Short mmCIF file of C-alpha atoms in Angstrom, two decimals:
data_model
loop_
_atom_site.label_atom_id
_atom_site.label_comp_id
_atom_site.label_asym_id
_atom_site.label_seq_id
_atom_site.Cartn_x
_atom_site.Cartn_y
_atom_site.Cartn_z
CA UNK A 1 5.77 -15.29 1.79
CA UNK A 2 2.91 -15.23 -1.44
CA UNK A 3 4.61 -13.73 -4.43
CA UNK A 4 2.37 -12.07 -6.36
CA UNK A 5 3.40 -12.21 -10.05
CA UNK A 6 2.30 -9.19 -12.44
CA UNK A 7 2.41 -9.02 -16.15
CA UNK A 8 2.98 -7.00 -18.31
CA UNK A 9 5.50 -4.94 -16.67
CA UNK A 10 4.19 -2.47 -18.59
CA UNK A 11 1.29 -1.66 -21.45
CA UNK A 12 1.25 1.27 -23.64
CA UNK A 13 -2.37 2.10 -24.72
CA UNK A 14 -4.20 4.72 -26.66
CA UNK A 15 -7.20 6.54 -25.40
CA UNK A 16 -10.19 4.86 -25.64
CA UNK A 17 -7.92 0.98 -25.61
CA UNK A 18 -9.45 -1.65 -23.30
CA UNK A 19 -6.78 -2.90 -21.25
CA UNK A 20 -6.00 -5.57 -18.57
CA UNK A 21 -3.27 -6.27 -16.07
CA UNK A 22 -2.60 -9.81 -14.70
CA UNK A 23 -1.52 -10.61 -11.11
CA UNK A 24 -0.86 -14.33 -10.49
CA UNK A 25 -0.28 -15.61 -6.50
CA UNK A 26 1.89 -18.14 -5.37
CA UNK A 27 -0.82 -19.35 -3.40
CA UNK A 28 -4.84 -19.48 -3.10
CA UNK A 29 -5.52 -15.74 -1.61
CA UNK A 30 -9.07 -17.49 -0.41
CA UNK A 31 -9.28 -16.79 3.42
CA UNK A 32 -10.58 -19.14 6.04
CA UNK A 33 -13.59 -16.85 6.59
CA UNK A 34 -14.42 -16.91 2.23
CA UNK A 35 -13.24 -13.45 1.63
CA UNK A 36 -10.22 -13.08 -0.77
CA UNK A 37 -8.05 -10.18 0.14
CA UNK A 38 -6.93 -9.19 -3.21
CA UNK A 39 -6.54 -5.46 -4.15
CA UNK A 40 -5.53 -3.28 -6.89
CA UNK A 41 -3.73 0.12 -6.28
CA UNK A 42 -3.07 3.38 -8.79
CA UNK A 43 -0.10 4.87 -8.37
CA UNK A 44 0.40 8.22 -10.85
CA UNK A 45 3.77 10.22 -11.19
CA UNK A 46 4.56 11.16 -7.69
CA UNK A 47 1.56 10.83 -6.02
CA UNK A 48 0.79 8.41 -2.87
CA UNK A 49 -1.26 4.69 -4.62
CA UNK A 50 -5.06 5.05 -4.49
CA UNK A 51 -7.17 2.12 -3.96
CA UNK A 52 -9.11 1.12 -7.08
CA UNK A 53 -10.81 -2.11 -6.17
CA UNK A 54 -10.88 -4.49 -3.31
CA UNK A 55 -11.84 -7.65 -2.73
CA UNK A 56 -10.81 -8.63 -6.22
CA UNK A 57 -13.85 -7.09 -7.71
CA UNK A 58 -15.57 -4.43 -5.37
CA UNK A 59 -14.95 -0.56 -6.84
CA UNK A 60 -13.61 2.01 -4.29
CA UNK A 61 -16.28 4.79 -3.92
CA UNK A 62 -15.75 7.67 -6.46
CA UNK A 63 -13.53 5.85 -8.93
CA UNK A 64 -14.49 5.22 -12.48
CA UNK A 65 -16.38 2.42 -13.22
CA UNK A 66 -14.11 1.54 -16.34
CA UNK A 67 -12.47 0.15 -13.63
CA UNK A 68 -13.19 -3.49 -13.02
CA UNK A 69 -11.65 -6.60 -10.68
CA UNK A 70 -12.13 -10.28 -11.30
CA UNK A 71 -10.41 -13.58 -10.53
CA UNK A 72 -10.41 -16.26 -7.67
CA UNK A 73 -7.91 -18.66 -6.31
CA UNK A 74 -4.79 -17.33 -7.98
CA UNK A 75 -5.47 -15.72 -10.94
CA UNK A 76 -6.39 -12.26 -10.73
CA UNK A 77 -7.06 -9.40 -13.64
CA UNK A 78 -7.52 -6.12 -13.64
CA UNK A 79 -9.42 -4.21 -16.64
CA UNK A 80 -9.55 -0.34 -17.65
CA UNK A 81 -12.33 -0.67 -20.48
CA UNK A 82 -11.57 2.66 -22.32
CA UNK A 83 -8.12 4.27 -21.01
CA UNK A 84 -8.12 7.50 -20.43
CA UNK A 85 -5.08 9.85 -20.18
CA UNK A 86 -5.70 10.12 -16.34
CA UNK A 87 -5.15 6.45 -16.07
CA UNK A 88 -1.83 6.29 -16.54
CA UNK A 89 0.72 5.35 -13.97
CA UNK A 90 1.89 2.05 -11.72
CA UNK A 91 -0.63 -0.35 -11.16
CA UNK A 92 0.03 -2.88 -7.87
CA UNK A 93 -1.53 -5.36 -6.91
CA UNK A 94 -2.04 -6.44 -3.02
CA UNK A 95 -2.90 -9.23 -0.67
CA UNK A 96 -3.58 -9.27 2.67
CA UNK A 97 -4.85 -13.02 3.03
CA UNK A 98 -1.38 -13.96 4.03
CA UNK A 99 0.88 -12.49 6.66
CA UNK A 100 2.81 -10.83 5.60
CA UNK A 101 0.98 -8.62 3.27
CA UNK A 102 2.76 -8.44 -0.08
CA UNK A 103 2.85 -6.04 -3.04
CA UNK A 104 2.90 -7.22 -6.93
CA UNK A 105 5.92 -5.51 -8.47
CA UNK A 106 3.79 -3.19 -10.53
CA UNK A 107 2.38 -2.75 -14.21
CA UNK A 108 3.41 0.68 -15.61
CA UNK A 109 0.73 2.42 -17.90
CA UNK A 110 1.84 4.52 -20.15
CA UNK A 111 -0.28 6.41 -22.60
CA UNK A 112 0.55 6.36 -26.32
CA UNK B 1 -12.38 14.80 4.81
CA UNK B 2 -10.04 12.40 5.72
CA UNK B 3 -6.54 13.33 6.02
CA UNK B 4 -3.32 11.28 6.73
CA UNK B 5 -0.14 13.51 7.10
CA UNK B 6 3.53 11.93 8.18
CA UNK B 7 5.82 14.15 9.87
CA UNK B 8 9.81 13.39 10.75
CA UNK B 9 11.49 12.69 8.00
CA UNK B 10 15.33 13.47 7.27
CA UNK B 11 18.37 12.43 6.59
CA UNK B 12 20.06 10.55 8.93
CA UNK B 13 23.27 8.62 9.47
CA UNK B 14 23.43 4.69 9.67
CA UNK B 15 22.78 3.16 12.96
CA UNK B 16 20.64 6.33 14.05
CA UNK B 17 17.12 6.40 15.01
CA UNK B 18 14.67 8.24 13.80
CA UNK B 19 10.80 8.24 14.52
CA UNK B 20 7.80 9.30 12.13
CA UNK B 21 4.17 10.82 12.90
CA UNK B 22 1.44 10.01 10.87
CA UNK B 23 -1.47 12.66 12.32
CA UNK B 24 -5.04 11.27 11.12
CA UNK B 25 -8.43 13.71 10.56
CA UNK B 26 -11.90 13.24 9.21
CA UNK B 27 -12.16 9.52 10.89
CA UNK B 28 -12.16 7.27 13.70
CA UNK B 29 -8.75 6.63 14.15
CA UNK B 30 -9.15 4.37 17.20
CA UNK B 31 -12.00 2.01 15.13
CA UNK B 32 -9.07 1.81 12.10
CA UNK B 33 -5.57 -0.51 11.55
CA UNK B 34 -2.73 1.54 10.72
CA UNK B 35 -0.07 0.81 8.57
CA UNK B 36 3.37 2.20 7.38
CA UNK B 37 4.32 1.38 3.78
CA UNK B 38 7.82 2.34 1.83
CA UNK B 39 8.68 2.70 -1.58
CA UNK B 40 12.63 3.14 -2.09
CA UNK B 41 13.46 5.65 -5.23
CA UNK B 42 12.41 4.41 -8.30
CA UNK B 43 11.01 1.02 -6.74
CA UNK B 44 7.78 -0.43 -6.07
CA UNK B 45 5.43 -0.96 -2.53
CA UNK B 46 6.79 -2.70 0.52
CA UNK B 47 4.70 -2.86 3.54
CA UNK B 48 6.83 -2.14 7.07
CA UNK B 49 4.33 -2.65 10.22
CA UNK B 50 0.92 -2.71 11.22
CA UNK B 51 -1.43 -2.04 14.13
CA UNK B 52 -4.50 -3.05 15.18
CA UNK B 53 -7.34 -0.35 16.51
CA UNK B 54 -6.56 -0.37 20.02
CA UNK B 55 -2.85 -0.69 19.44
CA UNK B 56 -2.78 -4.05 20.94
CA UNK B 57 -0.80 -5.78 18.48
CA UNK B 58 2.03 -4.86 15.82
CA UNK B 59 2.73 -6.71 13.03
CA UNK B 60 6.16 -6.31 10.44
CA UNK B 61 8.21 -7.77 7.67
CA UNK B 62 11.18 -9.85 8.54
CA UNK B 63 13.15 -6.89 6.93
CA UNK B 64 12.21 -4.81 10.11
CA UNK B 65 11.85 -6.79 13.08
CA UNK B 66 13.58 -5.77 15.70
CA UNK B 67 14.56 -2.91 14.58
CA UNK B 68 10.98 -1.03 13.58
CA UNK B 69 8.19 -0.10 16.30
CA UNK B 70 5.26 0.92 15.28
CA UNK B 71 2.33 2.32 18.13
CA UNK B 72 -0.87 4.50 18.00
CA UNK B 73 -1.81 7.19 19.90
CA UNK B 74 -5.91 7.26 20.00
CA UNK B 75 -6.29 10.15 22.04
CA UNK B 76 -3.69 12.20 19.95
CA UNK B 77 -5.29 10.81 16.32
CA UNK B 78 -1.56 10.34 15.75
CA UNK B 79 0.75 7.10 14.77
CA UNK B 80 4.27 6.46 15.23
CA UNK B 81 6.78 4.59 13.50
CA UNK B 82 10.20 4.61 15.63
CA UNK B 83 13.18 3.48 13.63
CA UNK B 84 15.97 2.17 15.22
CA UNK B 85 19.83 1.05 13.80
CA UNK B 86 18.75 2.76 10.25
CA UNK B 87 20.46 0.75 7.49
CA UNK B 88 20.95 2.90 3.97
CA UNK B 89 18.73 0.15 2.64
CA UNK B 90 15.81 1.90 4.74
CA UNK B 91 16.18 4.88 2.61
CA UNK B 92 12.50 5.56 1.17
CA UNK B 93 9.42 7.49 0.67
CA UNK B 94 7.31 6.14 3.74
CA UNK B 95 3.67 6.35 3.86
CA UNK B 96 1.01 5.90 6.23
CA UNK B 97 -2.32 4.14 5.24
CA UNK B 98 -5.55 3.45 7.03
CA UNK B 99 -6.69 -0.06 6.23
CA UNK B 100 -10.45 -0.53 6.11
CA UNK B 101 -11.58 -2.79 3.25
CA UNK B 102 -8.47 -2.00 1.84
CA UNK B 103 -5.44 0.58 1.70
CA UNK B 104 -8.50 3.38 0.99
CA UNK B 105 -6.47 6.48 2.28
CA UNK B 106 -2.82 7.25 1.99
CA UNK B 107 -0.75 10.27 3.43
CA UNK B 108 1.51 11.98 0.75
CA UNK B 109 4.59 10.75 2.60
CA UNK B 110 7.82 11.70 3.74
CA UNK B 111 11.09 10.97 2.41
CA UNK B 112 13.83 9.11 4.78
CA UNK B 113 17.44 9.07 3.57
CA UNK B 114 20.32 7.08 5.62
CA UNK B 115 23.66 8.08 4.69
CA UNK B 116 26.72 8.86 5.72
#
């Protein structure tokens, strides 16, 4: 199965702090057909995850565009240029090039 | 507006079954893969099954196999997850998701416990 590797576990920020989140693959998440299935998730205190970005760097309709995906291959990153207190919460990671899909272990946000 | 609610939930004893809904609005539901996801207290995302559109095929973790079944009802805009042989390690928040270009909507879930 691909592990997906996050880090930090979690980041403490201050409004207004630019911000990124690492998620590292045990394996190229390049599909046969050139898409890379790579997404990143929100998860705030008990609510269900959102999707943020997909396909490593496309933005989900309606979410902020301080929001931004990037990476190939293995390497991944997600940056939040300019936290804001809504922001924080679990960050996952998720891939889908591989069955069977697999989840990052999460990056908690937490606002200082 | 697209809506995803699970239904069925409980707490059950090990080695029962049990069987979620997941009733969709405000989409295609037959034109859609559906997926059940779990997230065990205070731990992170796990995915549990999948199904294609038509309900064709069904896809699932080792951790589940055999013991999960996951189908679609098109006509009813409703999915199913039936759990058999519950172990208390299947004690979690489960969630349905629609899969599109990604996990774009989630249902709010609904809590299973197995215990004795």
């Amino acid at each position: 199965d691909v592990v997906l590797t996050q880090t930090p576990p979690t980041l403490s920020a201050t409004i207004g702090q630019s911000v990124s989140i690492s998620c590292r693959s045990s394996q190229s998440l390049l599909h046969s057909n050139g898409n890379t299935y790579l997404n990143w998730l929100l998860q705030r205190p008990g609510q269900p995850p959102q999707l943020l970005i997909y396909l490593v760097s496309r933005l989900e309709s309606g979410v902020p565009n301080r929001f931004s995906g990037s990476g190939s291959g293995t390497d991944f990153t997600l940056k939040i240029s300019g936290v804001e207190a809504e922001d924080l919460g679990v960050y996952y990671c998720v891939q889908s090039t591989h069955a069977p899909l697999t989840f990052g272990s999460g990056t908690k946000l937490e606002i200082k | 507006e697209v809506q995803l609610v699970e239904s069925g939930g409980g707490l059950v004893q090990p080695g029962s079954p049990l069987k979620l809904s997941c009733a969709a609005s405000g989409f295609t539901f037959s034109s859609n893969w559906l997926n059940w996801i779990r997230q065990a207290p205070g731990k992170g995302l796990e995915w549990v099954a999948s199904i294609n559109p038509d309900g064709s095929s069904t896809y699932y973790p080792d951790t589940v196999k055999g013991r999960f079944v996951v189908s679609k009802d098109n006509a009813k805009n409703t999915g199913y997850l039936q759990m058999n042989n519950l172990r208390s390690e299947d004690t979690a928040m489960y969630y349905c998701a629609r899969y599109n270009k990604g996990f774009d909507y989630w249902g709010q879930g609904v809590m299973v416990t197995v215990s004795s």
